[in-house]
PDB file of C-alpha atoms and ligand atoms in Angstrom:
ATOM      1  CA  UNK T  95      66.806  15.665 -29.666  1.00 37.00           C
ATOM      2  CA  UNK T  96      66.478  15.585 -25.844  1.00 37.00           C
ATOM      3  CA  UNK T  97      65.958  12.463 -24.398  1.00 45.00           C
ATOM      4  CA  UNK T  98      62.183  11.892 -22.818  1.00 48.00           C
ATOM      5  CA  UNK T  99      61.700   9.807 -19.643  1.00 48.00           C
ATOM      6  CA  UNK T 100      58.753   8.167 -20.505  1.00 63.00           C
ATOM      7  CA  UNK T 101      58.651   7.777 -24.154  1.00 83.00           C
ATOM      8  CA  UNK T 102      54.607   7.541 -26.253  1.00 96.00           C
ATOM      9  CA  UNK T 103      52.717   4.036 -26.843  1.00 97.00           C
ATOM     10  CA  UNK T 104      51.449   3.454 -30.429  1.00 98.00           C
ATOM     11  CA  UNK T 105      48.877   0.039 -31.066  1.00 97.00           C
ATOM     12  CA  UNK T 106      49.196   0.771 -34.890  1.00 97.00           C
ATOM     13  CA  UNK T 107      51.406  -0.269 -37.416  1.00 97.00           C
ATOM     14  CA  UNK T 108      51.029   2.489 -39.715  1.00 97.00           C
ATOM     15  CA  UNK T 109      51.218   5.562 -36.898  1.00 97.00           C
ATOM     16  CA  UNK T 110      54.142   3.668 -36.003  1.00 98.00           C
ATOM     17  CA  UNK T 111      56.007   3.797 -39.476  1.00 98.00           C
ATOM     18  CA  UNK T 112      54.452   7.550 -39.975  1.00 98.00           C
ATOM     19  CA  UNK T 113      56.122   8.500 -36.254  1.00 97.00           C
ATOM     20  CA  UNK T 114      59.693   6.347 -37.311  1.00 98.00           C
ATOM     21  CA  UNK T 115      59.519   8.510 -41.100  1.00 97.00           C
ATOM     22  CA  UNK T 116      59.444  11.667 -38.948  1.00 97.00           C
ATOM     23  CA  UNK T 117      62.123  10.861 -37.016  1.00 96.00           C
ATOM     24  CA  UNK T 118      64.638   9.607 -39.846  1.00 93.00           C
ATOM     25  CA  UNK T 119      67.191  12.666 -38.803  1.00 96.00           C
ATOM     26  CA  UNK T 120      67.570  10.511 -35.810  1.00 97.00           C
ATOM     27  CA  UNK T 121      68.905   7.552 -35.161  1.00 98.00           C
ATOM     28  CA  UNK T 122      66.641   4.294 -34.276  1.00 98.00           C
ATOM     29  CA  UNK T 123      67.330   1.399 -32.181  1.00 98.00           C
ATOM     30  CA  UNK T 124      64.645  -1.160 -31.613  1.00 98.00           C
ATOM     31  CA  UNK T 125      64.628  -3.436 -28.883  1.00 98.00           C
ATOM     32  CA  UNK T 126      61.759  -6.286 -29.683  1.00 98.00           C
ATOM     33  CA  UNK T 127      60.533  -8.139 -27.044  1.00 98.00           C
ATOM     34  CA  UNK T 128      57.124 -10.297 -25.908  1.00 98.00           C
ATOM     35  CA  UNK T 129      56.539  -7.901 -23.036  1.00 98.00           C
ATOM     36  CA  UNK T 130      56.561  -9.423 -19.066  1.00 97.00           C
ATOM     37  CA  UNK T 131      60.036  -7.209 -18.633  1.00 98.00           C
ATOM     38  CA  UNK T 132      62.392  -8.108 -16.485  1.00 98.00           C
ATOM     39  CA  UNK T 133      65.918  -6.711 -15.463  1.00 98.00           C
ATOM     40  CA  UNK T 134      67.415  -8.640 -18.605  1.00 98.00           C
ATOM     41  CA  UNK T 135      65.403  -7.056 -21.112  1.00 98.00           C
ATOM     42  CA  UNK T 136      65.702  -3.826 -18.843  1.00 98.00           C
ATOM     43  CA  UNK T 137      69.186  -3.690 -19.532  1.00 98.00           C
ATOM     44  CA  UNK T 138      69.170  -4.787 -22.949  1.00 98.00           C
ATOM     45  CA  UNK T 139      66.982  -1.278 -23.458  1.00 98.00           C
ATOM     46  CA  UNK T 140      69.572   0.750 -21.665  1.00 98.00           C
ATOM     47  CA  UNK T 141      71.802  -0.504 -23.673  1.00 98.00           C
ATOM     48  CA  UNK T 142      70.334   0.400 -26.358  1.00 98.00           C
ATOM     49  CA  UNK T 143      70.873   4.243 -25.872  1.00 98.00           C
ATOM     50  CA  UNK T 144      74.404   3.868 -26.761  1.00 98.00           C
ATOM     51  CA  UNK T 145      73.514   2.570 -30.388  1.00 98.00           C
ATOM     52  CA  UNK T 146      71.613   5.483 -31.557  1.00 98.00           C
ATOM     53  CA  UNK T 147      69.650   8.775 -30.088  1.00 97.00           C
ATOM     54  CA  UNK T 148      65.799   7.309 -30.038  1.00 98.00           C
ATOM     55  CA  UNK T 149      65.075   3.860 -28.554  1.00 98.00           C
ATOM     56  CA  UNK T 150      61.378   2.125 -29.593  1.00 98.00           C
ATOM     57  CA  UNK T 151      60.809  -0.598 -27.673  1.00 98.00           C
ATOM     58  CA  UNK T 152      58.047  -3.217 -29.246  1.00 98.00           C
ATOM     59  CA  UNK T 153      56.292  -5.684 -27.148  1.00 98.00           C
ATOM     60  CA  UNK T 154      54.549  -8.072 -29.122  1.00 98.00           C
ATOM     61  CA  UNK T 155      53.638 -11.591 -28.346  1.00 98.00           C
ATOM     62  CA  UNK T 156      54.195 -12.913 -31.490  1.00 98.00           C
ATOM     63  CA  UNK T 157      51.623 -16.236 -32.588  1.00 97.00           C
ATOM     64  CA  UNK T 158      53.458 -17.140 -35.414  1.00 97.00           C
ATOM     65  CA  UNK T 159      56.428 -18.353 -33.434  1.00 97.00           C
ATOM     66  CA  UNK T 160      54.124 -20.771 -31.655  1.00 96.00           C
ATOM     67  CA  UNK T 161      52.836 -24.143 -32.446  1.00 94.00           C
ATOM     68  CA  UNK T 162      49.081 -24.968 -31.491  1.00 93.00           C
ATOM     69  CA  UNK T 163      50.420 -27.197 -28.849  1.00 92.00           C
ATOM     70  CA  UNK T 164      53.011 -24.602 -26.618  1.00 93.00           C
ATOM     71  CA  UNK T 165      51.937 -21.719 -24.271  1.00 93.00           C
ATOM     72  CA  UNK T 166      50.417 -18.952 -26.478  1.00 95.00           C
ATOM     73  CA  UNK T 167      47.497 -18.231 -24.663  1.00 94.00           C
ATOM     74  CA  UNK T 168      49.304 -18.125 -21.039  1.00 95.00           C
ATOM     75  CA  UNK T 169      52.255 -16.683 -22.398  1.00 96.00           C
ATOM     76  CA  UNK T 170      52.881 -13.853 -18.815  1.00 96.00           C
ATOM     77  CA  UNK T 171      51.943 -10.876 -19.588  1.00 96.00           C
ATOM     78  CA  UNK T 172      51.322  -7.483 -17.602  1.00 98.00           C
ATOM     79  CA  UNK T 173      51.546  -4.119 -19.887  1.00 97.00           C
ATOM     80  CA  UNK T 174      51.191  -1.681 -16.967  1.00 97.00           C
ATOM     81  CA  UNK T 175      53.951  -2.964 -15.048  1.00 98.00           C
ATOM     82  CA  UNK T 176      55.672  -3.002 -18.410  1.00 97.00           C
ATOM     83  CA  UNK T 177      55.451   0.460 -18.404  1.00 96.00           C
ATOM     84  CA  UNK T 178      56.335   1.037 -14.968  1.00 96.00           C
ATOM     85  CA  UNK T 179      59.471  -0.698 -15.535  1.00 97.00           C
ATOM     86  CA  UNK T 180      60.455   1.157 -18.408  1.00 97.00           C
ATOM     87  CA  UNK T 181      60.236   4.097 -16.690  1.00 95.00           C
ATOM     88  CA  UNK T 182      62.784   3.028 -14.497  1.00 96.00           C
ATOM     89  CA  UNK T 183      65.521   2.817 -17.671  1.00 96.00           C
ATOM     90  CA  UNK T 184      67.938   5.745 -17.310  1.00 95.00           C
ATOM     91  CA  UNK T 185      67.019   7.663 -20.669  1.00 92.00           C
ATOM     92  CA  UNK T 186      63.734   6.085 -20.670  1.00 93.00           C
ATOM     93  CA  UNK T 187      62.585   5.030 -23.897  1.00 97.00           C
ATOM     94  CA  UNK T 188      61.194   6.939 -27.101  1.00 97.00           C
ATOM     95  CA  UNK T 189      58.015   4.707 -28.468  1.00 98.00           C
ATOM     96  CA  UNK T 190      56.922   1.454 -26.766  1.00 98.00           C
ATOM     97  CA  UNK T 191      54.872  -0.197 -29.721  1.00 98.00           C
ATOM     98  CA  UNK T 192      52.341  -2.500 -28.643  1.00 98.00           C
ATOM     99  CA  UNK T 193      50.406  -3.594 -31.395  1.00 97.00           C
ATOM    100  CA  UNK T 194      47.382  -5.952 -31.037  1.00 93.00           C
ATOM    101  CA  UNK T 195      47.932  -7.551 -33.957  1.00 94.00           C
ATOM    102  CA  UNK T 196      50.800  -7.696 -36.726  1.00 96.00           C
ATOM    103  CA  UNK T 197      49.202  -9.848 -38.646  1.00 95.00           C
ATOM    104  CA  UNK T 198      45.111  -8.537 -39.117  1.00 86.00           C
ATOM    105  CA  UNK T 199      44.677  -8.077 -42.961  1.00 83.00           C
ATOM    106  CA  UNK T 200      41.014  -7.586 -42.535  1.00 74.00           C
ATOM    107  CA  UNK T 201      41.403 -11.285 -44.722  1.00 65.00           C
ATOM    108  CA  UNK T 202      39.027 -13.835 -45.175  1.00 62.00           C
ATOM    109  CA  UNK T 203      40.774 -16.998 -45.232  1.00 61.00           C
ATOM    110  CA  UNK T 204      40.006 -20.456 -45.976  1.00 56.00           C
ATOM    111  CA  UNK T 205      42.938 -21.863 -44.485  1.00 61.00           C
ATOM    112  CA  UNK T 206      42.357 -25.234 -41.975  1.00 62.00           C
ATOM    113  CA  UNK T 207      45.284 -26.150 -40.025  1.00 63.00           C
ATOM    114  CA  UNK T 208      43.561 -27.388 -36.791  1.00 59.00           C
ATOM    115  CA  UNK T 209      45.657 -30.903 -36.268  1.00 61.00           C
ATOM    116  CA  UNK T 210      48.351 -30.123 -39.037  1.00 67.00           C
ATOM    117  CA  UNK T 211      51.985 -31.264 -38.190  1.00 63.00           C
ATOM    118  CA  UNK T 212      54.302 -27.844 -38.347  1.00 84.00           C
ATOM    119  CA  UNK T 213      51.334 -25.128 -38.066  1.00 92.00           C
ATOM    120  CA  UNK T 214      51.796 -22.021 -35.679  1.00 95.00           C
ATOM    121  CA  UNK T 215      48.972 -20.557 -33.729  1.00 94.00           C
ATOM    122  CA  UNK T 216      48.865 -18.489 -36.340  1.00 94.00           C
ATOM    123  CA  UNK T 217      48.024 -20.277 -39.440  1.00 91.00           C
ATOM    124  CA  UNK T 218      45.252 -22.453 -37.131  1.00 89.00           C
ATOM    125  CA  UNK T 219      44.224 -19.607 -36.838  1.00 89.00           C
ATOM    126  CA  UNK T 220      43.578 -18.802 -40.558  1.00 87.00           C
ATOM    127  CA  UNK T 221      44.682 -15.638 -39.922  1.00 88.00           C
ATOM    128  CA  UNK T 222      45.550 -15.090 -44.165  1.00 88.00           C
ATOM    129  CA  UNK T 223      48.959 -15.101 -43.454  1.00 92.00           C
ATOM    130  CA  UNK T 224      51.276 -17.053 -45.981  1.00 91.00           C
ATOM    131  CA  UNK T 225      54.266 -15.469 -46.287  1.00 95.00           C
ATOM    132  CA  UNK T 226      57.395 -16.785 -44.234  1.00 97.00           C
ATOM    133  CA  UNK T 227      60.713 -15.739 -43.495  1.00 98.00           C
ATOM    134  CA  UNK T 228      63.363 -18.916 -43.158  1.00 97.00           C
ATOM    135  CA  UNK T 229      66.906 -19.196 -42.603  1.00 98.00           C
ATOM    136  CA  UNK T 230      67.048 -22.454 -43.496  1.00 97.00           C
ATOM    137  CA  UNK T 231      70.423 -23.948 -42.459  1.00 97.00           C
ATOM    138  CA  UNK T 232      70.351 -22.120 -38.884  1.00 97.00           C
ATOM    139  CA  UNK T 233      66.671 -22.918 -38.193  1.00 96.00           C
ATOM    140  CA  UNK T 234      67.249 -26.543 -37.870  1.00 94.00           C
ATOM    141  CA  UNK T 235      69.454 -27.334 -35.293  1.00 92.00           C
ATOM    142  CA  UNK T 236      69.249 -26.926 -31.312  1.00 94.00           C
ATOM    143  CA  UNK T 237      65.824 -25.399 -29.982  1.00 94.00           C
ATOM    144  CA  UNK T 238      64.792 -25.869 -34.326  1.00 93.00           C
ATOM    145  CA  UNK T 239      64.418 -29.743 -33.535  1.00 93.00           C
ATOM    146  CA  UNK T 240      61.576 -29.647 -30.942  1.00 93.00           C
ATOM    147  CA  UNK T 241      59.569 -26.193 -32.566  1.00 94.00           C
ATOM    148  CA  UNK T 242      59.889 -26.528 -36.201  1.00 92.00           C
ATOM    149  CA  UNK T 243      57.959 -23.620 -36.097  1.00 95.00           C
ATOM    150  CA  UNK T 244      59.430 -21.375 -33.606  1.00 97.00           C
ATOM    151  CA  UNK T 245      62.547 -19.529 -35.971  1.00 98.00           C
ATOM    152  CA  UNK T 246      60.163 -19.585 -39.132  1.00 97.00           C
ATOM    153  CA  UNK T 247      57.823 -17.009 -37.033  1.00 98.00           C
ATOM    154  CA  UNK T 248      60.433 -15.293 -34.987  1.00 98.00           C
ATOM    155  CA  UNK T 249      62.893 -14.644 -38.477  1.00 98.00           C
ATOM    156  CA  UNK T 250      58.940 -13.651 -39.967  1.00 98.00           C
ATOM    157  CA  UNK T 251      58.152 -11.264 -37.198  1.00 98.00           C
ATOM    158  CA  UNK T 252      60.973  -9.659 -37.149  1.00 99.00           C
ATOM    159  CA  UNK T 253      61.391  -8.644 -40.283  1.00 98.00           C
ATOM    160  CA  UNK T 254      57.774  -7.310 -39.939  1.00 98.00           C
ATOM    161  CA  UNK T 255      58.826  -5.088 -37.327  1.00 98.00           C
ATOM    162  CA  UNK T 256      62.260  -3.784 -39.269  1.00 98.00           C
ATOM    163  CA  UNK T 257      59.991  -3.284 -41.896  1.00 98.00           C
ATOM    164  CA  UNK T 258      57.506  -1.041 -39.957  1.00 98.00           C
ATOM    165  CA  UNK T 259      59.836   0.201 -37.384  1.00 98.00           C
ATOM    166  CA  UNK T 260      62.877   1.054 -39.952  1.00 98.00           C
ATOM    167  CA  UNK T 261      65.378   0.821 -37.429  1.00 98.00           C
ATOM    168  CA  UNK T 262      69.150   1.679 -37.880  1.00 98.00           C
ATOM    169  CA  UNK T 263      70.425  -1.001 -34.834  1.00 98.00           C
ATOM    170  CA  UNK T 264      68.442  -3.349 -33.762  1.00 99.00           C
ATOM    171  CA  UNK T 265      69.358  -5.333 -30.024  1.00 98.00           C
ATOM    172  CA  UNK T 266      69.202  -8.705 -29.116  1.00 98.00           C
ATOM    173  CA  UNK T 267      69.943 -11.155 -26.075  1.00 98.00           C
ATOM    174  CA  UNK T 268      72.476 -13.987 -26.777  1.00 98.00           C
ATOM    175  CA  UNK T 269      70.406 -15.646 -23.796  1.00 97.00           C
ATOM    176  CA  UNK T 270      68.697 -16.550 -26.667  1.00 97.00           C
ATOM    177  CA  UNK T 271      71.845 -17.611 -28.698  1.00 97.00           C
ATOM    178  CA  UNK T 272      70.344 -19.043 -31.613  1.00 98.00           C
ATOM    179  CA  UNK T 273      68.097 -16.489 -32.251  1.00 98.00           C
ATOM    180  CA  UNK T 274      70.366 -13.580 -32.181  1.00 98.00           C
ATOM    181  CA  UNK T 275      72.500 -15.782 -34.937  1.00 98.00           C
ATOM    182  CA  UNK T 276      69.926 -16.518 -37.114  1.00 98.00           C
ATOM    183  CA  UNK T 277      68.497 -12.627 -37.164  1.00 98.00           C
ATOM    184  CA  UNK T 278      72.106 -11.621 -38.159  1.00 98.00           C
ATOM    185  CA  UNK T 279      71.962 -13.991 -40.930  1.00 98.00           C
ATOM    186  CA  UNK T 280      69.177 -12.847 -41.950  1.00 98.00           C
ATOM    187  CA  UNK T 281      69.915  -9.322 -42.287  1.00 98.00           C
ATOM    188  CA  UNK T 282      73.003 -10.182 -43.679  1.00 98.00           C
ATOM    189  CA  UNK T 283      71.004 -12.379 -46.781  1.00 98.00           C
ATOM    190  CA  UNK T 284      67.741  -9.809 -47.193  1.00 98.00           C
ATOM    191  CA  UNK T 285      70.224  -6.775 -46.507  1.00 98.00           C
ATOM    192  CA  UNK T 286      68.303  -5.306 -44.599  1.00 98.00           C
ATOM    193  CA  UNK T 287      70.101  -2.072 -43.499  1.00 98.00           C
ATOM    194  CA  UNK T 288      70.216  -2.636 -39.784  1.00 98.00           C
ATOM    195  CA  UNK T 289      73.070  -3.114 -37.499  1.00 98.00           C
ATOM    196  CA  UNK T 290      72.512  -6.276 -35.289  1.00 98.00           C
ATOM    197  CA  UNK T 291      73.847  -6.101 -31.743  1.00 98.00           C
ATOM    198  CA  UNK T 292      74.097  -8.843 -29.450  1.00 98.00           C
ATOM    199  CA  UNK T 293      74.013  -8.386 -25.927  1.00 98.00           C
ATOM    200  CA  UNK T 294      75.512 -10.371 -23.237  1.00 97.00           C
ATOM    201  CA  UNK T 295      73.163 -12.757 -20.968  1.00 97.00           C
ATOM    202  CA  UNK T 296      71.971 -11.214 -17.687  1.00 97.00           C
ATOM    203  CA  UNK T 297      71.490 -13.716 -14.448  1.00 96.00           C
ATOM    204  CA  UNK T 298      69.624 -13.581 -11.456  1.00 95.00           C
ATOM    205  CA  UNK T 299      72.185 -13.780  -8.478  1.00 94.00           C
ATOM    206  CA  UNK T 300      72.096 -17.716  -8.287  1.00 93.00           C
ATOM    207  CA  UNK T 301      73.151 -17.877 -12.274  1.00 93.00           C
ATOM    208  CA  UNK T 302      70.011 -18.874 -13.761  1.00 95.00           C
ATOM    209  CA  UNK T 303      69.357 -16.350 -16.800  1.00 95.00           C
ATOM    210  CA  UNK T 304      66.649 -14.062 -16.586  1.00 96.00           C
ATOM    211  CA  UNK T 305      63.763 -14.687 -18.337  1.00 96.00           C
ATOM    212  CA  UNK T 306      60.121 -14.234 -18.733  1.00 95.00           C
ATOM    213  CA  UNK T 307      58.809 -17.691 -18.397  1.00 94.00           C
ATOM    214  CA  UNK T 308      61.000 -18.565 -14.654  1.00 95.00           C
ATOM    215  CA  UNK T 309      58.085 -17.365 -13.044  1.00 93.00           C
ATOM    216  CA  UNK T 310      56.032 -20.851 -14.210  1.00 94.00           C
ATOM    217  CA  UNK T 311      59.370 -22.635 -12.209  1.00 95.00           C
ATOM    218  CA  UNK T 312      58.598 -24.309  -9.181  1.00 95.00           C
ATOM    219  CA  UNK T 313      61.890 -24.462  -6.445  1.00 93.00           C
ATOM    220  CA  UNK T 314      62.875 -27.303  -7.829  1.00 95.00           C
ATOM    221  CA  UNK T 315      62.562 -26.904 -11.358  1.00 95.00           C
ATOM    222  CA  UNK T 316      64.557 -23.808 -10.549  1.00 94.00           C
ATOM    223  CA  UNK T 317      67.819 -26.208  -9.254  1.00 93.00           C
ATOM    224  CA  UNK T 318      67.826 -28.624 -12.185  1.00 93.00           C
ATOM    225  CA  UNK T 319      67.626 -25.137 -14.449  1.00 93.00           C
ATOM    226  CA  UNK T 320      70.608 -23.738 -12.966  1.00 93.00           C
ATOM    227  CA  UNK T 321      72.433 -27.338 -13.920  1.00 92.00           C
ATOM    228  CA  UNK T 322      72.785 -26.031 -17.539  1.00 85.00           C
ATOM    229  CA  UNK T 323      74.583 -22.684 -16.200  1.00 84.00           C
ATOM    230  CA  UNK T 324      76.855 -25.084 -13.946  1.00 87.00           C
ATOM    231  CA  UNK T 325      78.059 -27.728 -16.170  1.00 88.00           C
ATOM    232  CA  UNK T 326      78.856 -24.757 -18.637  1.00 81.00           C
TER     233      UNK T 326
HETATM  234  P1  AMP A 145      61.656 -12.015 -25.083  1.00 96.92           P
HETATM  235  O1  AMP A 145      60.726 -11.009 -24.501  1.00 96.92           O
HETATM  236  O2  AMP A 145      61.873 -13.202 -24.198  1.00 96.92           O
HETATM  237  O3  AMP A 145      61.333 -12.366 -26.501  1.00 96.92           O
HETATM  238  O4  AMP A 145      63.087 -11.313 -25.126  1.00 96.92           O
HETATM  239  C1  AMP A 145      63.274 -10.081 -25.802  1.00 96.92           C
HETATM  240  C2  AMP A 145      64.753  -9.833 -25.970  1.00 96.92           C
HETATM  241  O5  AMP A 145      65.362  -9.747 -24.686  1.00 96.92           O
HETATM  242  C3  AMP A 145      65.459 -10.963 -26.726  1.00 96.92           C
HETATM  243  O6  AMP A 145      66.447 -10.419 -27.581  1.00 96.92           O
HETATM  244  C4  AMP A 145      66.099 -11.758 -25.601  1.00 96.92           C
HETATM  245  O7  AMP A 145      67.236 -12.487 -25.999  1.00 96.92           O
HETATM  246  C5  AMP A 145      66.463 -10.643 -24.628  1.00 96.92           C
HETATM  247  N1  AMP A 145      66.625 -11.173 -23.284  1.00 96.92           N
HETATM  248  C6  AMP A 145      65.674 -11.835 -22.564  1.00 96.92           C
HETATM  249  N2  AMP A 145      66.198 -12.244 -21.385  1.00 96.92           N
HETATM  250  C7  AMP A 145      67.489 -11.834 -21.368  1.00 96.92           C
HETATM  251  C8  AMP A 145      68.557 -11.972 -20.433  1.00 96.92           C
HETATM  252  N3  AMP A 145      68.405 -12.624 -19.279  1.00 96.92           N
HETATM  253  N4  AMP A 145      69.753 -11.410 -20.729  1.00 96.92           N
HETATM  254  C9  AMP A 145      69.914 -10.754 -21.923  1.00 96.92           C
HETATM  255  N5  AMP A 145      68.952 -10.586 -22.843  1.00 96.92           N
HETATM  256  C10 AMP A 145      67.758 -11.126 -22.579  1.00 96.92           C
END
């Protein structure tokens, strides 16, 4: 199939699986992502064209991976230069899917969280949700210790999207180390048939690694950052 610069946007979950069935004599690599693109995810995506022939791209900022207290609501976020920057990837991308919300069951729940130790955004939200994805071992350590929450929802969403998306390879950043480790093992445990690629951390020129939230550094926030890359 030839190879489309600028690839269609689908908001729904179930166009989206109905578009990914259609495709199945193709190959699928999704590249997930909470949107605000820079060069680092940029590259992940072009990357991703030498995994398989069609490339879906999902930005999603994803509640359940955030606890009432962290930055949900001014997560960055700016879809149309999004989409101008993916049409700057050589090969473009097939589907970017930007749904407004993976986890609207048209639910009624009774569900109070507000002020409950280990809650995402999510479930004080009372969203219905109650089904969770944990790799239990992996979850705990490193970035687990200050957001009990944060691997629960990412592992969660994730599988969501494999589930809807049906990829054959799916890409991911060792910027975010952890992560990429505990998706593995989890594909690995649930086999899921999908091939999990890690890709290798992309840095602005002074070292610091790309990423969506360095825009919220100030100049000196952005020297003690780079410390970490240093004494590495
Ligand atoms: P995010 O939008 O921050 O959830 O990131 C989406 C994907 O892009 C994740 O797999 C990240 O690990 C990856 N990613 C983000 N920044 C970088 C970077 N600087 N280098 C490589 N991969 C990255």
């Amino acid at each position: 199939m030839a190879r489309r610069s600028q690839g269609i946007i689908i908001t729904d979950k179930y166009q989206m699986r109905t578009w990914a069935r259609s495709m199945r004599h193709n190959s699928i690599a999704l590249v997930p992502t909470m949107g605000f693109l820079h060069d680092g995810h940029l590259s992940l995506i072009q990357e991703a064209h030498n995994h398989a022939q069609l490339v879906v791209v999902s930005i999603y900022v994803n509640p359940s991976q955030f606890a009432p207290s962290e930055d949900l609501s001014t997560y960055p976020s700016d879809f149309d230069a999004d989409i101008r920057k993916l049409m700057t990837v050589p090969g473009g991308v097939d589907v970017i899917f930007h749904p407004h919300n993976l986890y609207d069951y048209g639910v009624e729940s009774a569900m109070d969280c507000a002020g409950m130790a280990n809650v995402s955004c999510l479930e004080e939200s009372g969203s219905g949700h109650e089904t969770w994805v944990r790799v239990e071992r992996l979850e705990k350590g490193m970035c687990g210790r200050s957001r009990p929450v944060f691997f629960r929802g990412v592992a969660t969403v994730v599988a969501k999207l494999f589930n809807i998306v049906d990829p054959d390879v799916a890409l991911f950043g060792k910027k975010d180390y952890q992560q990429w480790r505990i998706i593995d093992r989890m594909v690995r445990d649930l086999d899921f048939p999908v091939k999990i690629v890690g890709f290798e951390i992309v840095r602005d020129a002074d070292g610091l690694a790309m990423s969506s939230r360095n825009v919220r550094l100030s100049p000196i926030e952005r020297q003690k950052a780079l410390s970490i890359n240093r004494s590495l």
